[in-house]
Amino acid sequence: MRLALAEAARGLGRTSPNPPVGCVIVQRGEVVGCGFHPQAGQPHAEVFALRHAGARARGATAYVTLEPCSHAGRTPPCADALMAAGVARVVVAAPDPNPLVNGQGISRLRAAGLDVTVGVMEAEATRQQAGFRSVVGRGRPHVIYKYAMTLDGKVAAQDEANGPVSSAEARTRVMAWRNQVDAVAVGRGTVLLDDPQLTTRRLEGGRNARPVLFDPEGYIGSQARAVRVGTLLVTRQGVRSPLEGDDRVTILPSTSLQEALQGLARHGISTLLLEGGPTLASAFFDEGLIDELRVFVAPKLLGAGLAALSLPVRSMHAAAALENVQVEQVGPDVLITGWVARK
């Protein structure tokens, strides 16, 4: 299953609105087939793995990171493909929350006499499928807030002469994340002050996620480097943007962040990497719309400066907590990741 999850990771950021899925076929202790779902409309992971295995799939065990589908969509049901290939056992990491599946694939396999095991490395699989599960369950993308701060908790100096907080190694890691999500979001202030490209320029073989620009008052113009084919612009309802009529841009007028995220989901965004400054991030956090944090802590002390979040004063017992926390050194920086615990 660990190998199947690694296969699924090859499709991260490319499969929306479908989930990333991997499949491995094992015959008598030997891996005879591997596959992953590359993008919506293409065959699912099971089909690629079965093609790879060929006749050796008969009597084998299939490890798949998500319950095989039981309905015909753009592709035929994967449960049927496994049965037709003569697979004897299927090990499933996690059930599929899609109402069109939702246990029916597992039931179909068992009814045909296959041995089915469910729940192997389920936590790892559901985290990998977070975007898909968020859209199915909440109608909005999974939101990851990424930022870099100094040891004294500052993300920028108070003036505009700001250099990077984190190291080159950390910035390269961010490029890898951009390669694995559907969209990267910043606010008007970041666009006007830093004019970021929001690309994977440091990553060989990477592809660029769609830029999402939050510009409620309509200040961002066509000269911004993040404006390119596929850009999504979120504005306040009734506001006229200088980008109206720009055929590279889709404008999403919204009355709230929740509505904006629902609009992004309708445009195929399942995972959103939030790279905006404290104003935008605080608005997201205050509305409970941040699901995951990825924070670089640089070995620097700044003194006066901007904090990562600007929120109402809370007591310590009311502080938001993280779960599934991991700590890693990236170059000279420390990377802390975790999921926001829901009360």
Short mmCIF file of C-alpha atoms in Angstrom, two decimals:
data_model
loop_
_atom_site.label_atom_id
_atom_site.label_comp_id
_atom_site.label_asym_id
_atom_site.label_seq_id
_atom_site.Cartn_x
_atom_site.Cartn_y
_atom_site.Cartn_z
CA MET A 1 0.00 0.00 0.00
CA ARG A 2 2.90 2.35 0.63
CA LEU A 3 3.99 1.79 -2.98
CA ALA A 4 0.41 2.41 -4.16
CA LEU A 5 0.37 5.72 -2.29
CA ALA A 6 3.65 6.67 -3.96
CA GLU A 7 2.06 5.86 -7.32
CA ALA A 8 -0.97 8.02 -6.46
CA ALA A 9 1.30 10.94 -5.55
CA ARG A 10 2.39 11.10 -9.21
CA GLY A 11 -1.06 12.45 -10.05
CA LEU A 12 -1.26 15.13 -7.35
CA GLY A 13 -2.50 18.42 -8.77
CA ARG A 14 -3.49 16.84 -12.07
CA THR A 15 -6.61 14.73 -11.46
CA SER A 16 -9.27 17.20 -10.25
CA PRO A 17 -12.19 16.79 -9.97
CA ASN A 18 -11.13 13.16 -9.52
CA PRO A 19 -8.94 12.04 -6.60
CA PRO A 20 -5.31 10.93 -6.92
CA VAL A 21 -5.32 7.12 -6.82
CA GLY A 22 -2.61 4.48 -7.06
CA CYS A 23 -2.81 0.72 -7.57
CA VAL A 24 -0.26 -2.08 -7.22
CA ILE A 25 -0.80 -5.72 -8.29
CA VAL A 26 1.11 -8.38 -6.32
CA GLN A 27 1.44 -12.03 -7.38
CA ARG A 28 3.08 -14.42 -4.89
CA GLY A 29 4.99 -11.64 -3.17
CA GLU A 30 6.18 -10.02 -6.40
CA VAL A 31 4.96 -6.67 -7.71
CA VAL A 32 3.73 -7.39 -11.23
CA GLY A 33 1.75 -4.22 -12.00
CA CYS A 34 1.69 -0.54 -10.99
CA GLY A 35 -0.50 2.34 -12.08
CA PHE A 36 -1.90 5.73 -11.13
CA HIS A 37 -4.68 7.99 -12.35
CA PRO A 38 -2.99 10.72 -14.43
CA GLN A 39 -5.92 13.07 -15.07
CA ALA A 40 -9.70 13.23 -15.34
CA GLY A 41 -10.95 11.45 -18.43
CA GLN A 42 -7.99 9.06 -18.49
CA PRO A 43 -8.26 5.44 -17.25
CA HIS A 44 -8.18 4.94 -13.50
CA ALA A 45 -5.23 3.54 -11.56
CA GLU A 46 -6.57 -0.03 -11.53
CA VAL A 47 -6.75 -0.14 -15.32
CA PHE A 48 -3.14 0.96 -15.76
CA ALA A 49 -1.96 -1.52 -13.12
CA LEU A 50 -3.91 -4.38 -14.73
CA ARG A 51 -2.48 -3.52 -18.15
CA HIS A 52 0.99 -3.62 -16.64
CA ALA A 53 0.36 -6.96 -14.94
CA GLY A 54 -1.31 -8.64 -17.92
CA ALA A 55 -2.06 -12.32 -17.37
CA ARG A 56 -0.19 -12.25 -14.06
CA ALA A 57 -3.14 -10.39 -12.51
CA ARG A 58 -5.14 -13.65 -12.34
CA GLY A 59 -5.19 -14.88 -8.76
CA ALA A 60 -3.20 -11.83 -7.59
CA THR A 61 -3.83 -9.20 -4.90
CA ALA A 62 -4.58 -5.62 -5.89
CA TYR A 63 -3.66 -2.84 -3.47
CA VAL A 64 -5.59 0.35 -4.25
CA THR A 65 -5.60 3.63 -2.32
CA LEU A 66 -9.31 4.32 -2.89
CA GLU A 67 -12.33 2.04 -3.20
CA PRO A 68 -12.70 0.90 -6.84
CA CYS A 69 -15.54 2.70 -8.58
CA SER A 70 -18.73 0.77 -9.28
CA HIS A 71 -20.37 3.09 -11.82
CA ALA A 72 -19.70 4.07 -15.40
CA GLY A 73 -18.62 7.70 -15.81
CA ARG A 74 -16.01 8.80 -18.34
CA THR A 75 -14.50 5.32 -17.85
CA PRO A 76 -16.00 1.88 -17.09
CA PRO A 77 -16.26 0.64 -13.47
CA CYS A 78 -12.90 -0.39 -12.00
CA ALA A 79 -14.56 -3.03 -9.83
CA ASP A 80 -15.62 -4.79 -13.03
CA ALA A 81 -12.11 -4.53 -14.48
CA LEU A 82 -10.60 -6.20 -11.39
CA MET A 83 -13.15 -9.01 -11.55
CA ALA A 84 -12.67 -9.53 -15.28
CA ALA A 85 -8.88 -9.78 -14.81
CA GLY A 86 -9.35 -12.59 -12.28
CA VAL A 87 -7.90 -10.75 -9.29
CA ALA A 88 -8.48 -12.84 -6.16
CA ARG A 89 -8.04 -10.25 -3.42
CA VAL A 90 -8.37 -6.48 -3.18
CA VAL A 91 -6.87 -4.40 -0.37
CA VAL A 92 -8.43 -0.94 -0.14
CA ALA A 93 -6.92 1.93 1.83
CA ALA A 94 -10.08 4.05 2.13
CA PRO A 95 -13.74 3.94 1.08
CA ASP A 96 -14.87 6.42 -1.57
CA PRO A 97 -17.14 9.19 -0.16
CA ASN A 98 -18.63 9.90 -3.59
CA PRO A 99 -22.36 9.08 -3.30
CA LEU A 100 -22.09 7.23 -6.63
CA VAL A 101 -19.69 4.77 -4.97
CA ASN A 102 -19.82 5.00 -1.15
CA GLY A 103 -19.25 1.30 -0.41
CA GLN A 104 -20.89 -0.07 -3.54
CA GLY A 105 -17.55 -0.95 -5.15
CA ILE A 106 -16.51 -2.96 -2.10
CA SER A 107 -19.89 -4.70 -1.97
CA ARG A 108 -19.72 -5.53 -5.66
CA LEU A 109 -16.30 -7.15 -5.30
CA ARG A 110 -17.37 -9.18 -2.27
CA ALA A 111 -20.57 -10.29 -3.98
CA ALA A 112 -18.42 -11.66 -6.82
CA GLY A 113 -16.44 -13.75 -4.34
CA LEU A 114 -13.29 -11.62 -4.04
CA ASP A 115 -11.56 -11.29 -0.68
CA VAL A 116 -11.67 -7.58 0.22
CA THR A 117 -9.77 -5.88 3.05
CA VAL A 118 -10.49 -2.22 3.87
CA GLY A 119 -8.61 0.31 6.00
CA VAL A 120 -4.92 -0.41 5.33
CA MET A 121 -3.03 2.91 5.72
CA GLU A 122 -6.39 4.68 5.64
CA ALA A 123 -5.18 7.82 7.43
CA GLU A 124 -2.37 8.34 4.93
CA ALA A 125 -4.72 7.78 2.00
CA THR A 126 -7.43 10.16 3.23
CA ARG A 127 -4.84 12.90 3.77
CA GLN A 128 -3.56 12.37 0.24
CA GLN A 129 -7.14 12.60 -1.06
CA ALA A 130 -7.95 15.66 1.08
CA GLY A 131 -8.91 17.89 -1.84
CA PHE A 132 -11.34 15.40 -3.36
CA ARG A 133 -12.86 14.63 0.03
CA SER A 134 -13.22 18.33 0.87
CA VAL A 135 -15.10 19.06 -2.36
CA VAL A 136 -17.37 16.03 -1.92
CA GLY A 137 -18.04 16.69 1.77
CA ARG A 138 -17.92 20.49 2.04
CA GLY A 139 -18.25 21.81 -1.49
CA ARG A 140 -14.96 23.69 -1.29
CA PRO A 141 -11.23 23.02 -1.82
CA HIS A 142 -8.83 21.82 0.85
CA VAL A 143 -6.93 24.98 1.86
CA ILE A 144 -3.24 24.87 2.81
CA TYR A 145 -1.74 28.03 4.33
CA LYS A 146 1.97 28.26 3.68
CA TYR A 147 4.19 30.98 5.13
CA ALA A 148 7.70 31.65 6.38
CA MET A 149 8.53 33.49 9.58
CA THR A 150 11.48 34.46 11.71
CA LEU A 151 12.15 33.00 15.16
CA ASP A 152 10.28 35.94 16.67
CA GLY A 153 7.23 35.25 14.53
CA LYS A 154 7.53 37.92 11.81
CA VAL A 155 6.76 37.32 8.13
CA ALA A 156 8.01 40.67 6.84
CA ALA A 157 9.63 43.92 7.93
CA GLN A 158 7.37 46.93 8.40
CA ASP A 159 8.72 48.82 5.41
CA GLU A 160 8.54 47.69 1.80
CA ALA A 161 12.25 46.81 1.50
CA ASN A 162 11.65 43.15 2.24
CA GLY A 163 13.92 40.29 1.28
CA PRO A 164 12.95 36.61 1.53
CA VAL A 165 12.44 35.22 5.03
CA SER A 166 13.28 31.62 4.19
CA SER A 167 16.18 29.91 2.44
CA ALA A 168 16.61 28.89 -1.19
CA GLU A 169 16.00 25.27 -0.13
CA ALA A 170 12.66 26.25 1.41
CA ARG A 171 11.63 28.18 -1.68
CA THR A 172 12.43 25.14 -3.84
CA ARG A 173 10.18 23.05 -1.59
CA VAL A 174 7.39 25.55 -2.18
CA MET A 175 7.82 25.03 -5.94
CA ALA A 176 7.28 21.30 -5.37
CA TRP A 177 4.07 22.04 -3.45
CA ARG A 178 2.82 24.31 -6.23
CA ASN A 179 3.38 21.40 -8.60
CA GLN A 180 1.07 19.20 -6.48
CA VAL A 181 -1.94 21.49 -5.99
CA ASP A 182 -4.63 22.75 -8.33
CA ALA A 183 -4.23 26.45 -7.53
CA VAL A 184 -2.07 28.98 -5.69
CA ALA A 185 -3.76 31.99 -4.07
CA VAL A 186 -2.57 35.43 -3.04
CA GLY A 187 -4.31 38.69 -2.20
CA ARG A 188 -4.25 42.12 -3.76
CA GLY A 189 -1.58 43.40 -1.36
CA THR A 190 0.87 40.63 -2.25
CA VAL A 191 0.32 41.19 -5.98
CA LEU A 192 0.82 44.96 -5.77
CA LEU A 193 3.81 44.79 -3.38
CA ASP A 194 5.73 41.69 -4.54
CA ASP A 195 4.29 40.99 -8.01
CA PRO A 196 4.89 37.20 -7.69
CA GLN A 197 4.88 34.85 -10.68
CA LEU A 198 3.40 31.93 -8.67
CA THR A 199 5.20 29.39 -10.87
CA THR A 200 7.37 26.30 -10.44
CA ARG A 201 10.34 27.91 -12.13
CA ARG A 202 12.84 26.28 -9.71
CA LEU A 203 11.44 22.79 -10.29
CA GLU A 204 12.61 20.81 -13.31
CA GLY A 205 9.67 19.16 -15.03
CA GLY A 206 7.10 20.97 -12.89
CA ARG A 207 3.85 22.42 -14.10
CA ASN A 208 2.22 25.62 -12.94
CA ALA A 209 -0.94 25.54 -10.82
CA ARG A 210 -3.68 28.04 -11.64
CA PRO A 211 -3.23 31.46 -10.00
CA VAL A 212 -6.11 32.65 -7.82
CA LEU A 213 -6.05 36.37 -7.04
CA PHE A 214 -8.26 37.79 -4.29
CA ASP A 215 -8.95 41.41 -5.26
CA PRO A 216 -12.23 42.53 -3.66
CA GLU A 217 -11.96 46.18 -4.75
CA GLY A 218 -10.63 45.65 -8.29
CA TYR A 219 -7.09 47.04 -8.22
CA ILE A 220 -5.09 44.32 -10.03
CA GLY A 221 -4.33 45.08 -13.68
CA SER A 222 -3.19 43.05 -16.66
CA GLN A 223 0.47 43.89 -16.05
CA ALA A 224 0.66 41.68 -12.91
CA ARG A 225 2.95 38.72 -13.54
CA ALA A 226 0.47 36.27 -11.98
CA VAL A 227 -2.08 37.12 -14.66
CA ARG A 228 -1.87 34.45 -17.33
CA VAL A 229 -4.10 31.95 -19.12
CA GLY A 230 -6.20 30.16 -16.48
CA THR A 231 -6.04 32.87 -13.80
CA LEU A 232 -9.06 33.04 -11.50
CA LEU A 233 -9.89 36.46 -10.04
CA VAL A 234 -12.09 36.72 -6.95
CA THR A 235 -13.78 40.10 -6.57
CA ARG A 236 -16.53 41.51 -4.40
CA GLN A 237 -20.00 41.29 -5.93
CA GLY A 238 -20.70 44.43 -7.97
CA VAL A 239 -17.06 45.56 -8.27
CA ARG A 240 -15.66 46.31 -11.72
CA SER A 241 -12.16 44.96 -12.32
CA PRO A 242 -9.56 46.27 -14.80
CA LEU A 243 -9.27 42.63 -15.90
CA GLU A 244 -12.85 42.43 -17.20
CA GLY A 245 -12.68 41.38 -20.83
CA ASP A 246 -9.22 39.84 -20.45
CA ASP A 247 -9.66 36.40 -22.04
CA ARG A 248 -6.91 34.94 -19.85
CA VAL A 249 -8.94 35.54 -16.70
CA THR A 250 -12.12 34.10 -15.22
CA ILE A 251 -13.76 36.48 -12.73
CA LEU A 252 -15.65 35.08 -9.74
CA PRO A 253 -17.78 37.79 -8.07
CA SER A 254 -18.46 36.67 -4.50
CA THR A 255 -20.13 37.94 -1.36
CA SER A 256 -17.97 35.87 1.03
CA LEU A 257 -14.84 33.74 1.16
CA GLN A 258 -17.00 30.64 1.54
CA GLU A 259 -18.87 31.51 -1.65
CA ALA A 260 -15.56 32.21 -3.41
CA LEU A 261 -14.20 28.80 -2.44
CA GLN A 262 -17.37 27.10 -3.64
CA GLY A 263 -16.92 28.90 -6.95
CA LEU A 264 -13.34 27.67 -7.15
CA ALA A 265 -14.53 24.11 -6.59
CA ARG A 266 -16.95 24.48 -9.50
CA HIS A 267 -13.96 25.47 -11.64
CA GLY A 268 -12.11 22.26 -10.80
CA ILE A 269 -10.04 23.48 -7.84
CA SER A 270 -9.77 20.77 -5.17
CA THR A 271 -6.56 21.88 -3.46
CA LEU A 272 -5.62 25.51 -2.84
CA LEU A 273 -2.19 26.64 -1.62
CA LEU A 274 -2.72 29.96 0.15
CA GLU A 275 0.41 32.13 -0.08
CA GLY A 276 -1.19 35.48 0.65
CA GLY A 277 -0.13 37.88 3.36
CA PRO A 278 -1.51 38.29 6.89
CA THR A 279 -4.68 40.14 5.84
CA LEU A 280 -5.98 37.45 3.51
CA ALA A 281 -4.79 34.56 5.69
CA SER A 282 -6.40 36.06 8.79
CA ALA A 283 -9.73 36.38 6.97
CA PHE A 284 -9.51 32.72 5.94
CA PHE A 285 -8.53 31.61 9.42
CA ASP A 286 -11.21 33.66 11.15
CA GLU A 287 -13.87 31.92 9.04
CA GLY A 288 -12.46 28.44 9.68
CA LEU A 289 -11.38 27.98 6.07
CA ILE A 290 -7.75 26.94 6.61
CA ASP A 291 -7.33 23.18 6.87
CA GLU A 292 -3.58 22.68 6.88
CA LEU A 293 -0.50 24.73 7.81
CA ARG A 294 3.00 24.49 6.34
CA VAL A 295 5.29 26.90 8.18
CA PHE A 296 8.98 27.57 7.64
CA VAL A 297 10.76 28.99 10.69
CA ALA A 298 13.97 30.77 9.69
CA PRO A 299 16.88 31.19 12.16
CA LYS A 300 16.54 34.98 12.12
CA LEU A 301 15.38 37.67 14.54
CA LEU A 302 13.66 40.72 13.08
CA GLY A 303 12.15 42.66 15.95
CA ALA A 304 9.39 44.92 14.67
CA GLY A 305 7.48 43.52 11.74
CA LEU A 306 4.31 41.83 10.53
CA ALA A 307 2.90 38.71 12.18
CA ALA A 308 1.58 35.80 10.10
CA LEU A 309 -1.96 36.27 11.41
CA SER A 310 -3.88 39.18 12.85
CA LEU A 311 -6.78 37.78 14.87
CA PRO A 312 -8.94 38.84 17.81
CA VAL A 313 -7.30 38.34 21.20
CA ARG A 314 -7.85 34.83 22.55
CA SER A 315 -7.02 33.08 25.79
CA MET A 316 -4.49 30.28 25.54
CA HIS A 317 -7.12 27.61 26.15
CA ALA A 318 -9.00 28.93 23.09
CA ALA A 319 -5.96 28.80 20.81
CA ALA A 320 -6.32 26.76 17.64
CA ALA A 321 -4.39 23.50 17.82
CA LEU A 322 -2.70 21.42 15.14
CA GLU A 323 -2.79 17.65 14.77
CA ASN A 324 -0.73 15.24 12.66
CA VAL A 325 2.22 17.54 13.32
CA GLN A 326 5.53 16.84 11.60
CA VAL A 327 8.84 18.69 11.94
CA GLU A 328 11.64 18.65 9.38
CA GLN A 329 14.78 20.64 8.66
CA VAL A 330 14.93 22.16 5.18
CA GLY A 331 18.26 23.84 4.61
CA PRO A 332 18.81 26.14 7.62
CA ASP A 333 15.05 26.43 8.23
CA VAL A 334 12.67 24.27 10.26
CA LEU A 335 9.46 23.19 8.52
CA ILE A 336 6.44 22.54 10.74
CA THR A 337 3.35 21.03 9.13
CA GLY A 338 0.03 20.05 10.64
CA TRP A 339 -3.73 20.03 10.20
CA VAL A 340 -6.00 22.47 12.01
CA ALA A 341 -7.93 20.50 14.63
CA ARG A 342 -11.67 20.90 14.30
CA LYS A 343 -13.53 21.25 17.60
#
